[in-house]
Amino acid sequence: MKSIITFILMLVSMAALDMTSDLVLRVFFKALTSVLFVLTGIFAMRERNSGTSYAKLILTGLILGFAGDVLLELANLKGDLYFVIGLVTFALGHVFYLIAFFKKSPFQWFNLIPTFIVIPAVLIAVPVTKAFEFNPPALYYAVLAYGVILTFMVGKSFSYTAFKGSTAFVRLTIIVAILFAISDIILLFILFFKPVLVLDRENCTKIVLTVFNLLTYYIGQGLIALSLRKEPRL
């Protein structure tokens, strides 16, 4: 029950984050929202009485997500170094999620289908359209590496359909992976798409993109934390 309460509190904190434009308050509410999804994971583990390596890996990913959240928000106050460290921290969080997924299900070639579709599309679209700006240019390669991890994670989540008696766990995991993908696609446009970059922070389009980015990301983190309540035993 505690995990449900912290999940709901996370949604409330997320709403407060959406409604404030003050940078200091945003750092506070982002940290609070992230702490709450970590707590959701901790309470979900206890409710399931789970000390499995899978649960510990997911919890580590949640903690890295919390650190990445704070670092990326601090980048607005302190500069680009925090952004780069935050991006790396986020990527590590997804690596831990991916390792956790392999704990439940072995590699299958179809897991790579999203990667084989999305990454070549990005490799073609970015230079051809010239609509994206990466400063410094090395960020482009960092985003590609992040994209490989994320799309592989989406493909891996569909292996969970093998857990016939754990429908809730399977659905939550697949939904989480898709939400993360949507969130990061939106973030790609917010951070690097030239027509969006020139928009003022208060522009309606930019606000809508930011809100949907936060919604998909935080709900994804909250649901992967809650999924530990339904973790199937092997």
Tab-separated table of C-alpha atoms in Angstrom:
chain	number	residue	atom	x	y	z
A	1	MET	CA	0.000	0.000	0.000
A	2	LYS	CA	2.870	2.384	0.769
A	3	SER	CA	4.114	2.034	-2.807
A	4	ILE	CA	0.722	3.168	-4.142
A	5	ILE	CA	0.747	6.187	-1.802
A	6	THR	CA	4.255	7.264	-2.837
A	7	PHE	CA	3.304	6.778	-6.501
A	8	ILE	CA	0.303	9.104	-6.046
A	9	LEU	CA	2.485	11.638	-4.185
A	10	MET	CA	4.934	11.447	-7.078
A	11	LEU	CA	2.145	12.417	-9.484
A	12	VAL	CA	1.215	15.378	-7.243
A	13	SER	CA	4.838	16.524	-7.090
A	14	MET	CA	5.120	16.109	-10.854
A	15	ALA	CA	2.071	18.363	-11.307
A	16	ALA	CA	3.736	21.016	-9.106
A	17	LEU	CA	6.870	20.705	-11.242
A	18	ASP	CA	4.798	21.245	-14.387
A	19	MET	CA	3.240	24.398	-12.971
A	20	THR	CA	6.376	26.236	-11.835
A	21	SER	CA	8.859	28.121	-14.008
A	22	ASP	CA	11.187	29.211	-11.189
A	23	LEU	CA	14.493	27.365	-11.729
A	24	VAL	CA	15.229	26.839	-8.022
A	25	LEU	CA	11.726	25.475	-7.389
A	26	ARG	CA	12.024	23.254	-10.439
A	27	VAL	CA	15.213	21.693	-9.047
A	28	PHE	CA	13.412	21.124	-5.725
A	29	PHE	CA	10.283	19.555	-7.226
A	30	LYS	CA	12.286	17.497	-9.712
A	31	ALA	CA	14.387	16.080	-6.874
A	32	LEU	CA	11.265	15.441	-4.768
A	33	THR	CA	9.424	13.719	-7.628
A	34	SER	CA	12.439	11.533	-8.304
A	35	VAL	CA	12.907	10.645	-4.626
A	36	LEU	CA	9.274	9.550	-4.588
A	37	PHE	CA	9.673	7.106	-7.489
A	38	VAL	CA	12.753	5.655	-5.749
A	39	LEU	CA	10.671	5.253	-2.562
A	40	THR	CA	7.918	3.640	-4.623
A	41	GLY	CA	10.446	1.043	-5.771
A	42	ILE	CA	11.731	0.427	-2.231
A	43	PHE	CA	8.226	-0.017	-0.807
A	44	ALA	CA	7.187	-2.228	-3.757
A	45	MET	CA	10.177	-4.500	-3.066
A	46	ARG	CA	9.207	-4.791	0.588
A	47	GLU	CA	5.557	-5.492	-0.210
A	48	ARG	CA	6.635	-8.296	-2.561
A	49	ASN	CA	9.259	-9.355	-0.013
A	50	SER	CA	11.702	-9.316	-2.924
A	51	GLY	CA	15.446	-9.205	-2.558
A	52	THR	CA	16.083	-10.657	-6.010
A	53	SER	CA	18.914	-9.449	-8.216
A	54	TYR	CA	16.240	-8.244	-10.677
A	55	ALA	CA	14.632	-5.986	-8.070
A	56	LYS	CA	18.010	-4.647	-6.925
A	57	LEU	CA	19.002	-3.810	-10.505
A	58	ILE	CA	15.702	-1.984	-11.100
A	59	LEU	CA	16.167	-0.055	-7.851
A	60	THR	CA	19.695	0.922	-8.914
A	61	GLY	CA	18.262	2.186	-12.211
A	62	LEU	CA	15.696	4.241	-10.298
A	63	ILE	CA	18.415	5.800	-8.124
A	64	LEU	CA	20.463	6.677	-11.219
A	65	GLY	CA	17.313	8.186	-12.733
A	66	PHE	CA	16.960	10.363	-9.637
A	67	ALA	CA	20.599	11.503	-9.952
A	68	GLY	CA	20.174	12.188	-13.682
A	69	ASP	CA	17.034	14.243	-13.052
A	70	VAL	CA	18.780	16.524	-10.573
A	71	LEU	CA	21.899	16.898	-12.724
A	72	LEU	CA	19.919	17.813	-15.846
A	73	GLU	CA	17.911	20.399	-13.941
A	74	LEU	CA	21.096	21.811	-12.399
A	75	ALA	CA	22.425	22.200	-15.949
A	76	ASN	CA	19.981	25.110	-16.331
A	77	LEU	CA	21.705	26.809	-13.392
A	78	LYS	CA	25.304	25.588	-13.575
A	79	GLY	CA	26.083	24.819	-17.206
A	80	ASP	CA	26.808	22.121	-19.805
A	81	LEU	CA	29.015	19.885	-17.648
A	82	TYR	CA	25.997	18.947	-15.530
A	83	PHE	CA	24.060	18.158	-18.717
A	84	VAL	CA	26.721	15.734	-19.984
A	85	ILE	CA	27.054	14.013	-16.585
A	86	GLY	CA	23.258	13.847	-16.322
A	87	LEU	CA	22.973	12.248	-19.765
A	88	VAL	CA	25.591	9.630	-18.865
A	89	THR	CA	23.818	8.926	-15.564
A	90	PHE	CA	20.497	8.430	-17.348
A	91	ALA	CA	22.133	6.072	-19.831
A	92	LEU	CA	23.601	4.039	-16.966
A	93	GLY	CA	20.140	3.832	-15.387
A	94	HIS	CA	18.744	2.311	-18.579
A	95	VAL	CA	21.715	-0.054	-18.774
A	96	PHE	CA	20.766	-1.373	-15.327
A	97	TYR	CA	17.140	-1.773	-16.465
A	98	LEU	CA	18.354	-3.668	-19.527
A	99	ILE	CA	20.568	-5.952	-17.424
A	100	ALA	CA	17.567	-6.572	-15.156
A	101	PHE	CA	15.460	-7.526	-18.173
A	102	PHE	CA	18.092	-10.106	-19.143
A	103	LYS	CA	17.790	-11.572	-15.654
A	104	LYS	CA	14.211	-12.512	-16.498
A	105	SER	CA	14.574	-13.493	-20.136
A	106	PRO	CA	17.518	-14.512	-22.389
A	107	PHE	CA	18.506	-12.601	-25.512
A	108	GLN	CA	16.432	-13.187	-28.638
A	109	TRP	CA	17.205	-11.672	-32.021
A	110	PHE	CA	13.795	-9.992	-32.327
A	111	ASN	CA	14.787	-7.839	-29.322
A	112	LEU	CA	16.953	-5.828	-31.754
A	113	ILE	CA	14.127	-4.964	-34.183
A	114	PRO	CA	13.420	-1.482	-32.685
A	115	THR	CA	17.175	-0.713	-32.737
A	116	PHE	CA	17.515	-1.808	-36.383
A	117	ILE	CA	14.582	0.441	-37.322
A	118	VAL	CA	15.198	3.571	-35.245
A	119	ILE	CA	18.986	4.022	-35.295
A	120	PRO	CA	19.423	3.862	-39.122
A	121	ALA	CA	16.462	6.266	-39.428
A	122	VAL	CA	18.197	8.741	-37.111
A	123	LEU	CA	21.532	8.293	-38.911
A	124	ILE	CA	19.821	9.233	-42.184
A	125	ALA	CA	17.318	11.861	-41.006
A	126	VAL	CA	19.644	14.060	-38.920
A	127	PRO	CA	22.270	14.851	-41.588
A	128	VAL	CA	19.760	14.932	-44.466
A	129	THR	CA	17.214	17.281	-42.867
A	130	LYS	CA	19.819	19.416	-41.043
A	131	ALA	CA	16.983	20.273	-38.662
A	132	PHE	CA	18.858	19.207	-35.532
A	133	GLU	CA	21.694	21.074	-33.825
A	134	PHE	CA	24.108	19.288	-31.500
A	135	ASN	CA	26.437	21.554	-29.567
A	136	PRO	CA	29.061	20.253	-29.084
A	137	PRO	CA	28.784	17.891	-32.104
A	138	ALA	CA	29.944	14.958	-29.959
A	139	LEU	CA	26.496	15.025	-28.327
A	140	TYR	CA	25.127	13.515	-31.537
A	141	TYR	CA	27.117	10.326	-30.921
A	142	ALA	CA	26.145	10.308	-27.253
A	143	VAL	CA	22.476	10.526	-28.269
A	144	LEU	CA	22.962	7.666	-30.742
A	145	ALA	CA	24.545	5.481	-28.049
A	146	TYR	CA	21.692	6.342	-25.693
A	147	GLY	CA	19.222	5.509	-28.463
A	148	VAL	CA	20.759	2.062	-28.944
A	149	ILE	CA	20.341	1.293	-25.238
A	150	LEU	CA	16.774	2.610	-25.129
A	151	THR	CA	15.522	0.864	-28.291
A	152	PHE	CA	17.155	-2.399	-27.203
A	153	MET	CA	15.342	-2.039	-23.877
A	154	VAL	CA	12.021	-1.614	-25.717
A	155	GLY	CA	12.691	-4.718	-27.811
A	156	LYS	CA	13.732	-6.708	-24.747
A	157	SER	CA	10.533	-5.821	-22.890
A	158	PHE	CA	8.478	-7.822	-25.411
A	159	SER	CA	10.288	-10.991	-24.292
A	160	TYR	CA	8.245	-10.743	-21.099
A	161	THR	CA	5.168	-12.045	-22.879
A	162	ALA	CA	6.548	-15.489	-21.952
A	163	PHE	CA	5.353	-14.900	-18.362
A	164	LYS	CA	1.836	-16.200	-18.966
A	165	GLY	CA	0.782	-16.070	-15.309
A	166	SER	CA	2.046	-12.525	-14.683
A	167	THR	CA	-0.106	-10.382	-16.959
A	168	ALA	CA	0.149	-7.225	-14.838
A	169	PHE	CA	3.948	-7.447	-14.684
A	170	VAL	CA	4.224	-7.988	-18.456
A	171	ARG	CA	1.910	-5.111	-19.312
A	172	LEU	CA	3.598	-2.711	-16.899
A	173	THR	CA	7.061	-3.534	-18.250
A	174	ILE	CA	6.083	-3.076	-21.902
A	175	ILE	CA	4.196	0.151	-21.141
A	176	VAL	CA	7.199	1.469	-19.202
A	177	ALA	CA	9.620	0.801	-22.077
A	178	ILE	CA	7.283	2.509	-24.574
A	179	LEU	CA	6.781	5.509	-22.242
A	180	PHE	CA	10.557	5.927	-21.883
A	181	ALA	CA	10.928	5.839	-25.671
A	182	ILE	CA	8.197	8.460	-26.181
A	183	SER	CA	9.666	10.649	-23.429
A	184	ASP	CA	13.148	10.605	-24.945
A	185	ILE	CA	11.898	11.242	-28.487
A	186	ILE	CA	10.133	14.338	-27.156
A	187	LEU	CA	13.291	15.347	-25.262
A	188	LEU	CA	15.320	14.961	-28.473
A	189	PHE	CA	13.090	17.555	-30.137
A	190	ILE	CA	13.139	19.890	-27.111
A	191	LEU	CA	16.934	19.898	-26.822
A	192	PHE	CA	18.141	19.596	-30.414
A	193	PHE	CA	15.384	20.423	-32.954
A	194	LYS	CA	16.182	23.865	-34.377
A	195	PRO	CA	12.570	25.139	-34.745
A	196	VAL	CA	11.987	24.330	-31.055
A	197	LEU	CA	15.365	25.669	-29.884
A	198	VAL	CA	14.508	29.191	-31.080
A	199	LEU	CA	11.212	29.240	-29.188
A	200	ASP	CA	10.900	31.210	-25.959
A	201	ARG	CA	10.614	29.153	-22.751
A	202	GLU	CA	7.027	30.394	-22.330
A	203	ASN	CA	6.005	29.442	-25.866
A	204	CYS	CA	2.898	27.209	-25.882
A	205	THR	CA	4.484	24.557	-28.121
A	206	LYS	CA	7.548	24.301	-25.892
A	207	ILE	CA	5.412	24.117	-22.750
A	208	VAL	CA	3.258	21.307	-24.215
A	209	LEU	CA	6.342	19.335	-25.279
A	210	THR	CA	7.904	19.771	-21.828
A	211	VAL	CA	4.730	18.687	-20.040
A	212	PHE	CA	4.363	15.531	-22.162
A	213	ASN	CA	8.063	14.774	-21.711
A	214	LEU	CA	7.690	14.943	-17.925
A	215	LEU	CA	4.414	12.989	-17.911
A	216	THR	CA	5.734	10.073	-19.958
A	217	TYR	CA	9.066	9.976	-18.130
A	218	TYR	CA	7.810	10.144	-14.539
A	219	ILE	CA	4.877	7.826	-15.105
A	220	GLY	CA	7.332	5.396	-16.706
A	221	GLN	CA	9.667	5.546	-13.695
A	222	GLY	CA	6.752	5.228	-11.286
A	223	LEU	CA	5.307	2.227	-13.099
A	224	ILE	CA	8.598	0.338	-13.328
A	225	ALA	CA	8.932	0.904	-9.580
A	226	LEU	CA	5.378	-0.377	-9.008
A	227	SER	CA	6.017	-3.388	-11.255
A	228	LEU	CA	8.263	-4.795	-8.508
A	229	ARG	CA	5.040	-5.553	-6.596
A	230	LYS	CA	4.145	-7.993	-9.389
A	231	GLU	CA	7.575	-9.472	-10.079
A	232	PRO	CA	7.159	-13.147	-11.081
A	233	ARG	CA	9.326	-15.794	-9.443
A	234	LEU	CA	11.378	-17.910	-11.820
